[in-house]
Coordinates of C-alpha atoms in Angstrom, one line a residue:
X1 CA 9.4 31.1 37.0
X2 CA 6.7 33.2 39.3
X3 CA 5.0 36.2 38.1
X4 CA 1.7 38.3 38.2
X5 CA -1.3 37.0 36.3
X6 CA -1.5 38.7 33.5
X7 CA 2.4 39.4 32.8
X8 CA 5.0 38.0 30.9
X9 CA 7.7 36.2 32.1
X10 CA 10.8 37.6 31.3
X11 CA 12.7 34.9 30.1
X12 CA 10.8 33.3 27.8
X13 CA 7.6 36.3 27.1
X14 CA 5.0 33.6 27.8
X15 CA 1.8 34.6 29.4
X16 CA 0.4 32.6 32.5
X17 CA -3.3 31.6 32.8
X18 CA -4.5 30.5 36.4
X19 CA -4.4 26.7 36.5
X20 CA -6.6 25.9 39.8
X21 CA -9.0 28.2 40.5
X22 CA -12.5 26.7 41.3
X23 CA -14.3 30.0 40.3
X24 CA -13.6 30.3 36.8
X25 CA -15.1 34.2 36.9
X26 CA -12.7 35.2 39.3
X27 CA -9.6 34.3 36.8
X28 CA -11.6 36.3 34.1
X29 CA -11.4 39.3 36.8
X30 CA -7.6 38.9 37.1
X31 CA -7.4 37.3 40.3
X32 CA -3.7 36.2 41.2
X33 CA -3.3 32.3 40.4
X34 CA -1.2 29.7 42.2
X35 CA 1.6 29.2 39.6
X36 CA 3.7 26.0 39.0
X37 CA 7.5 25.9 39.9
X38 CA 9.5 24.8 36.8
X39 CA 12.7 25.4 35.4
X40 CA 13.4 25.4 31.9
X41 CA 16.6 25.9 29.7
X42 CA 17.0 28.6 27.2
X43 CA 19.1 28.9 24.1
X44 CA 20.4 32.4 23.5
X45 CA 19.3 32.9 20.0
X46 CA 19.6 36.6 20.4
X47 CA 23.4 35.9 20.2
X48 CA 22.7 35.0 16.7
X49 CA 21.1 38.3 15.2
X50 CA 23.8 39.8 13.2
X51 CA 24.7 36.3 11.5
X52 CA 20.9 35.8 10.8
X53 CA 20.2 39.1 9.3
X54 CA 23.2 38.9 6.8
X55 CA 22.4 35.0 6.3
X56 CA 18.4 35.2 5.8
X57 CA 19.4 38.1 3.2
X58 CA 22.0 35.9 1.4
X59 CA 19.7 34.2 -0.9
X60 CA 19.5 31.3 0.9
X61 CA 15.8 32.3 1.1
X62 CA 13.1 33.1 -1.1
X63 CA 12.3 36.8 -1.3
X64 CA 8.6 35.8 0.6
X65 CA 10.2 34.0 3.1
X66 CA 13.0 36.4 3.5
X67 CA 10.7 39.2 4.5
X68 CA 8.8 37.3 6.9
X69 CA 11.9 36.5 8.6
X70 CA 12.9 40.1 8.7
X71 CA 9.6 40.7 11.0
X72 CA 11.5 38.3 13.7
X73 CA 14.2 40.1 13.5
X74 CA 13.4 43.5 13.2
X75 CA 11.4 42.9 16.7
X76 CA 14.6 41.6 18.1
X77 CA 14.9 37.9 18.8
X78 CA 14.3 36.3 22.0
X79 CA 15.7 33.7 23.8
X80 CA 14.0 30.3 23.0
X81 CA 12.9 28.0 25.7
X82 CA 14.4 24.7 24.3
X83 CA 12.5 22.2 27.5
X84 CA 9.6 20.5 28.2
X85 CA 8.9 18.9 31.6
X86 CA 7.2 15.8 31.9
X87 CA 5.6 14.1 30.4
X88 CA 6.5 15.1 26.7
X89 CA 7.8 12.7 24.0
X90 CA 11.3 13.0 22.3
X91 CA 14.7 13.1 24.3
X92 CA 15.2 13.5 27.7
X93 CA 18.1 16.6 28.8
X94 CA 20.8 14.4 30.0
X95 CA 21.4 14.5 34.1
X96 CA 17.7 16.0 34.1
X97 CA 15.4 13.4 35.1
X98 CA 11.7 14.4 33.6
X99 CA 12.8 17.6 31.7
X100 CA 13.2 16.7 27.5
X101 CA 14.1 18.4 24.4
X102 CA 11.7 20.4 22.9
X103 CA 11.1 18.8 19.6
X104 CA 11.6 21.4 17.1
X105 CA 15.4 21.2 18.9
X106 CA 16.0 17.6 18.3
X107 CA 13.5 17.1 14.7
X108 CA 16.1 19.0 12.3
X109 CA 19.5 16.9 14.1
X110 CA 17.7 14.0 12.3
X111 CA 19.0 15.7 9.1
X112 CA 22.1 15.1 10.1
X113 CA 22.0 11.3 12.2
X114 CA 20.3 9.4 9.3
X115 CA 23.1 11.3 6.6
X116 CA 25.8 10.0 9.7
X117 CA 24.0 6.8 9.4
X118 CA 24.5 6.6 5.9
X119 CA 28.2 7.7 6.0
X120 CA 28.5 5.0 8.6
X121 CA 27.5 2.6 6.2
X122 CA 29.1 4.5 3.1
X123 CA 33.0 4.1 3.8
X124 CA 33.1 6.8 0.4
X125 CA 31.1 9.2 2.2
X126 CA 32.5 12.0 4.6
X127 CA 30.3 13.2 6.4
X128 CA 32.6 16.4 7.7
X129 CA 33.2 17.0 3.9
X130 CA 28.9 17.3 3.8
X131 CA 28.7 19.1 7.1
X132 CA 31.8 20.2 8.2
X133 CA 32.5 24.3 9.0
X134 CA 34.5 24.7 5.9
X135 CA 32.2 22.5 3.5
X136 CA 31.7 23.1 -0.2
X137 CA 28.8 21.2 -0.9
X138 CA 25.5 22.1 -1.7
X139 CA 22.7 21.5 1.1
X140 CA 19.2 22.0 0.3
X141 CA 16.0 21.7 2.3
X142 CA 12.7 22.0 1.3
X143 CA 9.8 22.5 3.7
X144 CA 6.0 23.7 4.2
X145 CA 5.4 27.0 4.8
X146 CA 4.3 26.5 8.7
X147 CA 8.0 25.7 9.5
X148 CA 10.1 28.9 8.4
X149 CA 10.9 30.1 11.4
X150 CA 12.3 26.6 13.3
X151 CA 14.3 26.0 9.8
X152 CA 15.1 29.8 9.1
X153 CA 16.0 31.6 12.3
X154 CA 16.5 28.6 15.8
X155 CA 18.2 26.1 13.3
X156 CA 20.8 27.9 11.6
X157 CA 21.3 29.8 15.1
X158 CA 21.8 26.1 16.4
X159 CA 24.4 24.8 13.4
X160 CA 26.0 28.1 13.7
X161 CA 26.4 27.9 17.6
X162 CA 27.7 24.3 17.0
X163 CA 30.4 24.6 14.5
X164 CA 28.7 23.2 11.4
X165 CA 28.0 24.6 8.4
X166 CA 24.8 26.4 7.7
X167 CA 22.2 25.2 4.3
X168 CA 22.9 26.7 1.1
X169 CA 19.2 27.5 0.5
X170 CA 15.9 26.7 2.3
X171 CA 13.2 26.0 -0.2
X172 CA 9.7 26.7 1.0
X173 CA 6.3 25.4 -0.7
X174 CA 2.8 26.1 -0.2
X175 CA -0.3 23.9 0.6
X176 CA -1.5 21.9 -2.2
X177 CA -5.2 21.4 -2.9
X178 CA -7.2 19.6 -5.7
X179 CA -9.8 20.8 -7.5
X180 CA -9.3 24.3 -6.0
X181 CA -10.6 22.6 -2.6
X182 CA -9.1 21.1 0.8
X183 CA -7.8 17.5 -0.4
X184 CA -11.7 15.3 0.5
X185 CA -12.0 11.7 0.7
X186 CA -15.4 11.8 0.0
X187 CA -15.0 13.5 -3.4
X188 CA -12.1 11.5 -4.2
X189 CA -9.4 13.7 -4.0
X190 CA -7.7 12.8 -1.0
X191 CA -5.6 10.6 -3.7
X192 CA -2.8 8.6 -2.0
X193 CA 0.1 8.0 -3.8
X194 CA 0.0 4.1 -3.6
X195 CA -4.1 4.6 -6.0
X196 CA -2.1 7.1 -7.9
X197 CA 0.6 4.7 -9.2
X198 CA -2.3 1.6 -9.9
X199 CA -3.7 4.0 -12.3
X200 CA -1.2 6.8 -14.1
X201 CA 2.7 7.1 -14.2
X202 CA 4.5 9.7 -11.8
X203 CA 6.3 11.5 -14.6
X204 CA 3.1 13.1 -15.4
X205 CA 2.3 14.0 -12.1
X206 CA 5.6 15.3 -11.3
X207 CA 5.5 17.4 -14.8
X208 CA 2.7 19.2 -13.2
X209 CA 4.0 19.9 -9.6
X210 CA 7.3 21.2 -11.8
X211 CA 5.0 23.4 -14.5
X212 CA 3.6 24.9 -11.1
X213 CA 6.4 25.3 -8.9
X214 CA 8.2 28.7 -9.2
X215 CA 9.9 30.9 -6.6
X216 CA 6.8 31.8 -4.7
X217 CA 5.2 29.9 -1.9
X218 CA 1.8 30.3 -2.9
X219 CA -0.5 27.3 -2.6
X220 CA -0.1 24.4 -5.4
X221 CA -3.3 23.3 -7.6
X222 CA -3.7 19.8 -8.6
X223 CA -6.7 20.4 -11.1
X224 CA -7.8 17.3 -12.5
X225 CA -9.0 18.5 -16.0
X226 CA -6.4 21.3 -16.6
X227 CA -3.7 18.2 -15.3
X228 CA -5.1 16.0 -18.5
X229 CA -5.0 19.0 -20.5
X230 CA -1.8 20.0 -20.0
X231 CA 0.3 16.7 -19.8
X232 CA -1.1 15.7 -22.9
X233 CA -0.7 19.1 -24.7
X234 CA 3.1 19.4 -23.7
X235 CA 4.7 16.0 -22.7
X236 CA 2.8 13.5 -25.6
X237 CA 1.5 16.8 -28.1
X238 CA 4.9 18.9 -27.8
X239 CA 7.8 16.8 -26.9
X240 CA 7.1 13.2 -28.0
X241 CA 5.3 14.4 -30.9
X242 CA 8.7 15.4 -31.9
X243 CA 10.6 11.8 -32.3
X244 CA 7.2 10.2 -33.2
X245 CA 7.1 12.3 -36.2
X246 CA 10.9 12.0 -37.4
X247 CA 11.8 8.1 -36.4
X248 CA 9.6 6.3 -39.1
X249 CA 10.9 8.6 -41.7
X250 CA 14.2 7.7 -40.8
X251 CA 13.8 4.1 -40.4
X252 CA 11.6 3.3 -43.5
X253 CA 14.3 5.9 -45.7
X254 CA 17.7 5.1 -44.2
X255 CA 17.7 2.0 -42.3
X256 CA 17.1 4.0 -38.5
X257 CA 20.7 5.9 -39.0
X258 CA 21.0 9.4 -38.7
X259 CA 22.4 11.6 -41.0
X260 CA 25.3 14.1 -40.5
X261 CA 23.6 17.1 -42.1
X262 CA 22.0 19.9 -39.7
X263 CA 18.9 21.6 -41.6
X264 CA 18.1 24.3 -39.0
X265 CA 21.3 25.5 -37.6
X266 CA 19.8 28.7 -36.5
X267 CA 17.0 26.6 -34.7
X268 CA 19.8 24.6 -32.6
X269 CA 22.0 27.8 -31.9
X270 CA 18.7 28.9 -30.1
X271 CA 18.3 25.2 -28.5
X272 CA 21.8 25.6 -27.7
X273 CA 21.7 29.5 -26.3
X274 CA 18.3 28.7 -23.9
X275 CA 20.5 25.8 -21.7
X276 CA 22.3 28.4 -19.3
X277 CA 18.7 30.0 -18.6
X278 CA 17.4 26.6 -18.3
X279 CA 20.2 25.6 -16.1
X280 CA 20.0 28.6 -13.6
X281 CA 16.3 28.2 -13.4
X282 CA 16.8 24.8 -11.7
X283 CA 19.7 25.8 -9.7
X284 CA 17.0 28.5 -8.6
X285 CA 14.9 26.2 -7.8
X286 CA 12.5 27.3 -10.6
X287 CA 11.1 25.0 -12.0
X288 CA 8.1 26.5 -13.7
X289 CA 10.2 28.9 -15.6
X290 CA 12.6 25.5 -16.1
X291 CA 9.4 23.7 -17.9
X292 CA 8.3 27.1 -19.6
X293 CA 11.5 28.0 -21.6
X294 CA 12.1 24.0 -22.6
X295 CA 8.1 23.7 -24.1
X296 CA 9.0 27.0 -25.7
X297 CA 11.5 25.4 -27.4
X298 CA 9.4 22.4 -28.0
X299 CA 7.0 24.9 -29.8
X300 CA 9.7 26.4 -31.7
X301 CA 10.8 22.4 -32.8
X302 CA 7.2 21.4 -33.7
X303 CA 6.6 24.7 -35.5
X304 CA 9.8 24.1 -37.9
X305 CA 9.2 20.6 -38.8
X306 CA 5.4 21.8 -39.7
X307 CA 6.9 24.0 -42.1
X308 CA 9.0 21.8 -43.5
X309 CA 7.1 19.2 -43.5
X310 CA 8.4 15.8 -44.3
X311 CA 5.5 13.7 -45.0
X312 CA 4.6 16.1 -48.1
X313 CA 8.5 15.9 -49.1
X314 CA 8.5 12.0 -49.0
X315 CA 6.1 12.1 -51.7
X316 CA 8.0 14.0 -53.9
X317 CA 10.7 12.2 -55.6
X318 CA 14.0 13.4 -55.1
X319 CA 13.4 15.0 -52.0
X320 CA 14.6 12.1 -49.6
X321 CA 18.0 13.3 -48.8
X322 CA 16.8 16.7 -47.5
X323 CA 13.4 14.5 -45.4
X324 CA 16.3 12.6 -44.0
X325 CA 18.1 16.0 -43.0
X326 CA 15.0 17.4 -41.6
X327 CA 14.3 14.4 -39.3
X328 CA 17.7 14.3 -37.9
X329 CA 17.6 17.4 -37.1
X330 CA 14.6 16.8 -35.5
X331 CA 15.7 14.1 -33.5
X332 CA 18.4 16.0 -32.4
X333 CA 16.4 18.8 -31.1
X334 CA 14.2 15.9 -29.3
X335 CA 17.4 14.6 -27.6
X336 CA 18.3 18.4 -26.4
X337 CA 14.7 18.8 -25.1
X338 CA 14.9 14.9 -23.1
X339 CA 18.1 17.0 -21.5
X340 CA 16.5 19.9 -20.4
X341 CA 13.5 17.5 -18.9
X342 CA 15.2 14.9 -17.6
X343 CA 15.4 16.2 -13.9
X344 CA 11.7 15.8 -13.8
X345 CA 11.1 13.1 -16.1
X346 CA 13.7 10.0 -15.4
X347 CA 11.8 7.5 -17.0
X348 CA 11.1 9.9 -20.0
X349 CA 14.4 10.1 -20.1
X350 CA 15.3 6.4 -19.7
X351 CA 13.1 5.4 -22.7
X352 CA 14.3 8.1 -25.0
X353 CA 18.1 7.5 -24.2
X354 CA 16.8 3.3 -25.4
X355 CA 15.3 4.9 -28.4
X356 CA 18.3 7.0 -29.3
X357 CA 20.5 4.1 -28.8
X358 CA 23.0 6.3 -26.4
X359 CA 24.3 6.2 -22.7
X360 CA 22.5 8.1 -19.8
X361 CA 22.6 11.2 -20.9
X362 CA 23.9 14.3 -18.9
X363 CA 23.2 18.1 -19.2
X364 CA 26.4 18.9 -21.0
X365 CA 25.0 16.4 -23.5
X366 CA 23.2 19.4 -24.9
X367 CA 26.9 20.6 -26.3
X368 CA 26.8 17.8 -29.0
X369 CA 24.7 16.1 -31.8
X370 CA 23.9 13.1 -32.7
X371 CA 25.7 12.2 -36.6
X372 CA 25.9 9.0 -38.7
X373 CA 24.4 7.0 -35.5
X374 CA 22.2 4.4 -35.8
X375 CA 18.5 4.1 -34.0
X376 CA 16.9 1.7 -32.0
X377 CA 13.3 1.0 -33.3
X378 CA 11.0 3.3 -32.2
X379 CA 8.3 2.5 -29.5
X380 CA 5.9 4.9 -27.7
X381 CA 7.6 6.6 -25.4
X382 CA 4.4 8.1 -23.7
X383 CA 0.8 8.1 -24.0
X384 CA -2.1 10.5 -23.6
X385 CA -3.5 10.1 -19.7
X386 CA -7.2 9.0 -20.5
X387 CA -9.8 11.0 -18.7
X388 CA -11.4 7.5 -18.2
X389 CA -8.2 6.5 -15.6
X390 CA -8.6 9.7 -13.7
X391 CA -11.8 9.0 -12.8
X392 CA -10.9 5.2 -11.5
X393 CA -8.2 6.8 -9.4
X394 CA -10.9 9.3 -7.7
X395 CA -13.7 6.3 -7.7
X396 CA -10.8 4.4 -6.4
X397 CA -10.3 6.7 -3.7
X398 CA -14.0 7.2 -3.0
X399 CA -13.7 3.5 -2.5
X400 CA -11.2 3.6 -0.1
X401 CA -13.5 5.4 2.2
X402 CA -16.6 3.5 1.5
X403 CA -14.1 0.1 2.5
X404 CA -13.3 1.9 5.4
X405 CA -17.2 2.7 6.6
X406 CA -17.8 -0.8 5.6
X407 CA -15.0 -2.5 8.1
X408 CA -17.2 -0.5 10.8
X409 CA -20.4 -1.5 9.8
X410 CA -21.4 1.9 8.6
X411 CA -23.6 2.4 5.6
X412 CA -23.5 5.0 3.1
X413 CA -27.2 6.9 2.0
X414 CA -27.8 8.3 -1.2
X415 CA -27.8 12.1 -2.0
X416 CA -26.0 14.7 -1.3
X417 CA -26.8 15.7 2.1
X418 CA -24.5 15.9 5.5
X419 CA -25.0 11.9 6.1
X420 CA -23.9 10.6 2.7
X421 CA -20.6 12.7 2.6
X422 CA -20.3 11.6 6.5
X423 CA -22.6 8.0 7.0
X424 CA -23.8 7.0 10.1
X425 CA -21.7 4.7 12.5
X426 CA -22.4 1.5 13.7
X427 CA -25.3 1.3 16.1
X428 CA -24.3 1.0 19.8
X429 CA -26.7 0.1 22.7
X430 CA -28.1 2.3 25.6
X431 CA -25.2 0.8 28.2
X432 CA -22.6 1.7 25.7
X433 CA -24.0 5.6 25.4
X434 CA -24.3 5.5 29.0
X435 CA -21.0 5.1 30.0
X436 CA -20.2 8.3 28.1
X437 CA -20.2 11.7 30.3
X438 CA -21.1 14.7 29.0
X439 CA -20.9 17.6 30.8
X440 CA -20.9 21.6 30.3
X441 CA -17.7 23.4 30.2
X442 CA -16.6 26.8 30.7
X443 CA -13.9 27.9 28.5
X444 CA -11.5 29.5 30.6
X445 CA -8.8 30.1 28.1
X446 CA -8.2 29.0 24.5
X447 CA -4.6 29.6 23.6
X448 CA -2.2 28.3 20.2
X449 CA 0.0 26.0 21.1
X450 CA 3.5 26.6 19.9
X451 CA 4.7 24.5 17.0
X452 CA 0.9 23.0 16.2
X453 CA -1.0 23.5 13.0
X454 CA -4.2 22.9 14.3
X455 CA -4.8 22.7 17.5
X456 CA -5.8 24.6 20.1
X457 CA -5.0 24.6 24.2
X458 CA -8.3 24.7 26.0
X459 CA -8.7 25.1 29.5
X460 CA -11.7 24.2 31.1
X461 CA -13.7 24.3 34.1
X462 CA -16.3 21.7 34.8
X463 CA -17.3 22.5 38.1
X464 CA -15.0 21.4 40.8
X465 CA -11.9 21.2 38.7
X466 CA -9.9 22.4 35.8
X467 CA -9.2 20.4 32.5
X468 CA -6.2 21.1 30.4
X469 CA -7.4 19.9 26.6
X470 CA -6.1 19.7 23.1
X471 CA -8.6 20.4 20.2
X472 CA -8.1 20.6 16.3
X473 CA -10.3 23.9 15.7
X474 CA -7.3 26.2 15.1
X475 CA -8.4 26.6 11.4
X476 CA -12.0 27.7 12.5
X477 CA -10.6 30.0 15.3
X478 CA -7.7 31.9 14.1
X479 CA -8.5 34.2 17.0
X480 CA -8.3 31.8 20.5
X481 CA -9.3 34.5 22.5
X482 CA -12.5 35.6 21.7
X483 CA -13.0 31.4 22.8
X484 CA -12.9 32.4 26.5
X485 CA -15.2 32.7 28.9
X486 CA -18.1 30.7 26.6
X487 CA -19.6 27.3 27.0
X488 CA -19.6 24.4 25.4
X489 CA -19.7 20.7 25.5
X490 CA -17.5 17.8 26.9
X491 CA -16.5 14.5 26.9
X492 CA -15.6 14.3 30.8
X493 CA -14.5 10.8 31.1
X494 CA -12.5 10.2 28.3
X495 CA -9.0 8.4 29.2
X496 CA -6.1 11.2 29.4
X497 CA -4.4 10.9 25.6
X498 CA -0.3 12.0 25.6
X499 CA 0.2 13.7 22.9
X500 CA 3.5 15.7 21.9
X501 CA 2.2 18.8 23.1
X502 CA 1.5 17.7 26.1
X503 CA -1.2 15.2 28.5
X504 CA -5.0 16.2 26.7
X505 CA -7.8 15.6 29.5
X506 CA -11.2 15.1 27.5
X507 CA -12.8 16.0 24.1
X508 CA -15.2 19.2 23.2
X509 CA -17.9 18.6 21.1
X510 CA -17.8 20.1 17.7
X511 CA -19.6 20.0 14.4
X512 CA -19.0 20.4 10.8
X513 CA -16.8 18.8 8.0
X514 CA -13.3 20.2 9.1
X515 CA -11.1 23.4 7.9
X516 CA -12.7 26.5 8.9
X517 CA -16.3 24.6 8.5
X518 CA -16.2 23.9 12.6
X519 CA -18.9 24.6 14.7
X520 CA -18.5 24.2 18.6
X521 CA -21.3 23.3 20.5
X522 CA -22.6 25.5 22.8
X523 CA -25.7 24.8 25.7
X524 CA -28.5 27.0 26.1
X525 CA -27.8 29.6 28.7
X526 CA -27.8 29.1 32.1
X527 CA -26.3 26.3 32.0
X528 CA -23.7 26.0 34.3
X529 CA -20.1 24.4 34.0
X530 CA -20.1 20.6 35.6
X531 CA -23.6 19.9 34.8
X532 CA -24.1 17.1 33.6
X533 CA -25.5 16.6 29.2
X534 CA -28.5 14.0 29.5

C-alpha cells in the first residue's frame, strides 16, 4: 500500500519511514520516499468488539488485565495485519508463494495441534468435547504479562471467528526476579532449574511461587533468605511439626492406631468450615490467599496441641487415654491440612498419605476422619532447607559461568570491577581484528518492533546505502524516537542474521551490563556516516 511519508496507512495504521534515500537529512526534512509494493492480508478483528467487551469483562480476566484491555477497546479495534512477506519464519499462506503467517497467528493454534496430537494418540480423549462450540470443560492459560493483548483480544477474536470455544480464564503473571534484582549469572542467581533440583526439592520452591502468587500481576520475588525463612517456618515449623509431634505419642502408647475420640471438635468444625474458601481461592487462581488461610489453620492446630500439651500429659499417670485423644486429633488435622496443600505439594502429599497408611487422598477427603486406623511408622516427611545448600546452588551457578569463560579461554580477575563480573575474551591476532569493519552510522529511525520484548528496528545510513538492523536496547530506550537522527557505531560486515522479525544487516556497538544499564556508542562529532572506525 502507497502513501505520503509521514502518514498512516489506512489499513493497517502503520507509519512508513523512507527506505533508500542516500541523504539521510533529507528523510529527516520529510522528503517523499520510494515506497515498496506489498500486499498483505488483514483479519477483521473489529468484527469482534461487542463479543470482546462482554467476554474481557466476564471474569475470564484479572481485574488488571481487564482494564488494560478496555484501553484497546475503548480506542476501537483495528484490523490486524495477519502477513509477513519474505523472508519470515513460521507458515507460509497457502497459494501465496513468499507471504507467511504472522506468528502471533499461528503460535496460540499450537494450543490446540499438540492437545489434537494427544487425542490422536488418546482414543479416550475428545478433542471436540475440549474444544468444541458447546464445550463444558474448563480451559486455562497462563501467560507473561507482555502477551495480553495476542491472548486477550486477536485470539479469542480468532476461536470465536472459527467456531470453537473461547478459554474459561486467562491467567497472567508478572516478571520474576531474585534478590530484588534482574536474574545475574554472575551473582548466581540466574538459577536453572536442572542446579536447582541437584541441590533442594521443588516442593519448597513451588510453596513459595504459591505463598506469592495472588490475583495481581505484579512482579514475583525469589528472595533467597526470606525463601529459607519462610519454607522452614511454615512447611517443616507449621505443618510437619504437626504429625512429628503426635505419631511417637501414638506409636510408643497404642501401638501406631488411632483412636476414635475427637478432643477439639470446635477446632475441626473450623478446619472443616475454611475448605470452601480454600477451594474458591484455587479455582480463583489464588493461590497466596490458598496458602494463607491453610497456615492459618496450621497456627490454629499448633497453638491447641501447645496448650494441651501431650508430652507434660504423658508424664502424668492416668492421663494416656486423653494424650492418645489429643494426638489423633492432631493427626487428623494434619491429614486435613496435606488436603488443602496437596495442589502445591504432591510429594508432601505422597509421603504423608505413606505415613497415614491411606489411598491418594482427594479434596473431599476433608469431609471425613481418620478412627480406629492403624499408622505406618513415622519418618521425616520434610526437612529444614540448609542455608549451607543455597549457597552451593548459587556457587553452582556462578560455576556455570566461570565453565563457560573457561571453554573460551577467558579468565576471570579478582574484585569487583566491570572485568570480573564480565572477563576478558580470548586473545585474537591483528588479521582477525582486521577483518572486522567498523564504520559510523546515522540513525535514521529507531522504531519497536511489533511482538518483540527487546528489541529495536534501526535503520541506518552508512554512507552510500541504508541498513535495516535489529538490536536488544528496547529496555534502555523505551522512547525509539528520540534514537533518530544521532550516531553511533557499526559492525558493517557482519553476515545478514534471519531472525523472526525479519533479515538484521549488521550490529551497533553498545556498552553496559544489560536491562536499562545500555550505553550506545556514539563518535565524536563530525564524524560522518560511512567512515570508516580505525
Amino acid at each position: 500500500t502507497e502513501d505520503q511519508y509521514g502518514d498512516n496507512c489506512e489499513k493497517c495504521g502503520a507509519t512508513y519511514a523512507p527506505t533508500d534515500l542516500k541523504d539521510p537529512k533529507s528523510a529527516i526534512s520529510g522528503a517523499t520516499p520510494v515506497l515498496k509494493d506489498s500486499q498483505h492480508f488483514f483479519f477483521k478483528l473489529p468484527d469482534f468488539q461487542e463479543m470482546l467487551q462482554v467476554w474481557t469483562r466476564s471474569g475470564t480476566l484479572q481485574d488488571a488485565v481487564a482494564n488494560k484491555i478496555a484501553e484497546w477497546l475503548d480506542a476501537g479495534l483495528q484490523q490486524w495485519d495477519i502477513s509477513r512477506d519474505a523472508p519470515y519464519f513460521g507458515f507460509e499462506i497457502p497459494g501465496e508463494p513468499g507471504k507467511y503467517f504472522y506468528v502471533w497467528l499461528d503460535a496460540p493454534i499450537g494450543y490446540m495441534a499438540s492437545f489434537k496430537n494427544l487425542c490422536n494418540r488418546t482414543p479416550e480423549l475428545d478433542f471436540d468435547a475440549f474444544w468444541g462450540k458447546d464445550s463444558t470443560a474448563e480451559l486455562y492459560h497462563f501467560i507473561g504479562k507482555d502477551i495480553v493483548n495476542f491472548h486477550a483480544l486477536f485470539w479469542p477474536a480468532m476461536l470465536e471467528g472459527a467456531g470453537y470455544r473461547k478459554p474459561t480464564g486467562i491467567n497472567v503473571h508478572g516478571y520474576l526476579t531474585v534478590n530484588g534484582q534482574k536474574m545475574s549469572k554472575s551473582r548466581g542467581t540466574f538459577i536453572k532449574a536442572r542446579t536447582y533440583l541437584d541441590h533442594l526439592s521443588p516442593e519448597y520452591l513451588r510453596y513459595y511461587y504459591a505463598a506469592k502468587l495472588g490475583r495481581g500481576v505484579d512482579d514475583l520475588d525469589l528472595n533467597l533468605e526470606d525463601f529459607v525463612q519462610k519454607v522452614n517456618s511454615d512447611l517443616v515449623g507449621k505443618v510437619v511439626n504437626i504429625a512429628s509431634r503426635c505419631a511417637g505419642f501414638i506409636h510408643k502408647g497404642n501401638g501406631g492406631l488411632l483412636v476414635d475420640n475427637n478432643a477439639a471438635p470446635e477446632l475441626t468444625e473450623a478446619f472443616l468450615a475454611a475448605a470452601p474458601s480454600i477451594a474458591d481461592a484455587y479455582e480463583a487462581r489464588d493461590f497466596a490467599r490458598a496458602m494463607r488461610e491453610t497456615m492459618a489453620l496450621a497456627d490454629r492446630a499448633n497453638a491447641w496441641i501447645a496448650d494441651k500439651a501431650p508430652w507434660s500429659l504423658n508424664k502424668q499417670e492416668g492421663k494416656q487415654d486423653e494424650v492418645q485423644a489429643i494426638c489423633a486429633t492432631g493427626i487428623n488435622l494434619f491429614r486435613q491440612l496435606v488436603i488443602f496443600l496437596k495442589p502445591v505439594l504432591p510429594l508432601l502429599a505422597a509421603d504423608a498419605e505413606a505415613f497415614l497408611n491411606v489411598a491418594p487422598l482427594t479434596w473431599n477427603d476433608h469431609t471425613t476422619l481418620l478412627a480406629d486406623h492403624q499408622l505406618n511408622e513415622f519418618k521425616p516427611l520434610m526437612t529444614r532447607i540448609d542455608p549451607v545448600k543455597v549457597q552451593a546452588m548459587t556457587d553452582a551457578s556462578k560455576e556455570d559461568l566461570t565453565a563457560s569463560q573457561t571453554d573460551t579461554g577467558a579468565a576471570a580477575p579478582a574484585g569487583n570491577g566491570e572485568l570480573a563480573k564480565d572477563p576478558l575474551s580470548p586473545e585474537i591476532d591483528f588479521d582477525a581484528f582486521a577483518a572486522i569493519d567498523l564504520r559510523v552510522a546515522l540513525i535514521v529511525k529507531a522504531e519497536h518492533v511489533e511482538g518483540a520484548d527487546k528489541l529495536l528496528r534501526l535503520t541506518l545510513d552508512i554512507g552510500d546505502e541504508q541498513r535495516n538492523v535489529f538490536s536488544g536496547i528496547k529496555s534502555a530506550y523505551p522512547d525509539p524516537s528520540k534514537l533518530d537522527g544521532r550516531l553511533t557505531m557499526m559492525i558493517a560486515n557482519l553476515k545478514p542474521r534471519k531472525m523472526k522479525f525479519g533479515i538484521s544487516e549488521g550490529m551497533v556497538m553498545a556498552a553496559g551490563p544489560g536491562g536499562e544499564e545500555i550505553y550506545l556508542l556514539s563518535p565524536d562529532s563530525g564524524a560522518k556516516p560511512g567512515q570508516r572506525i580505525k
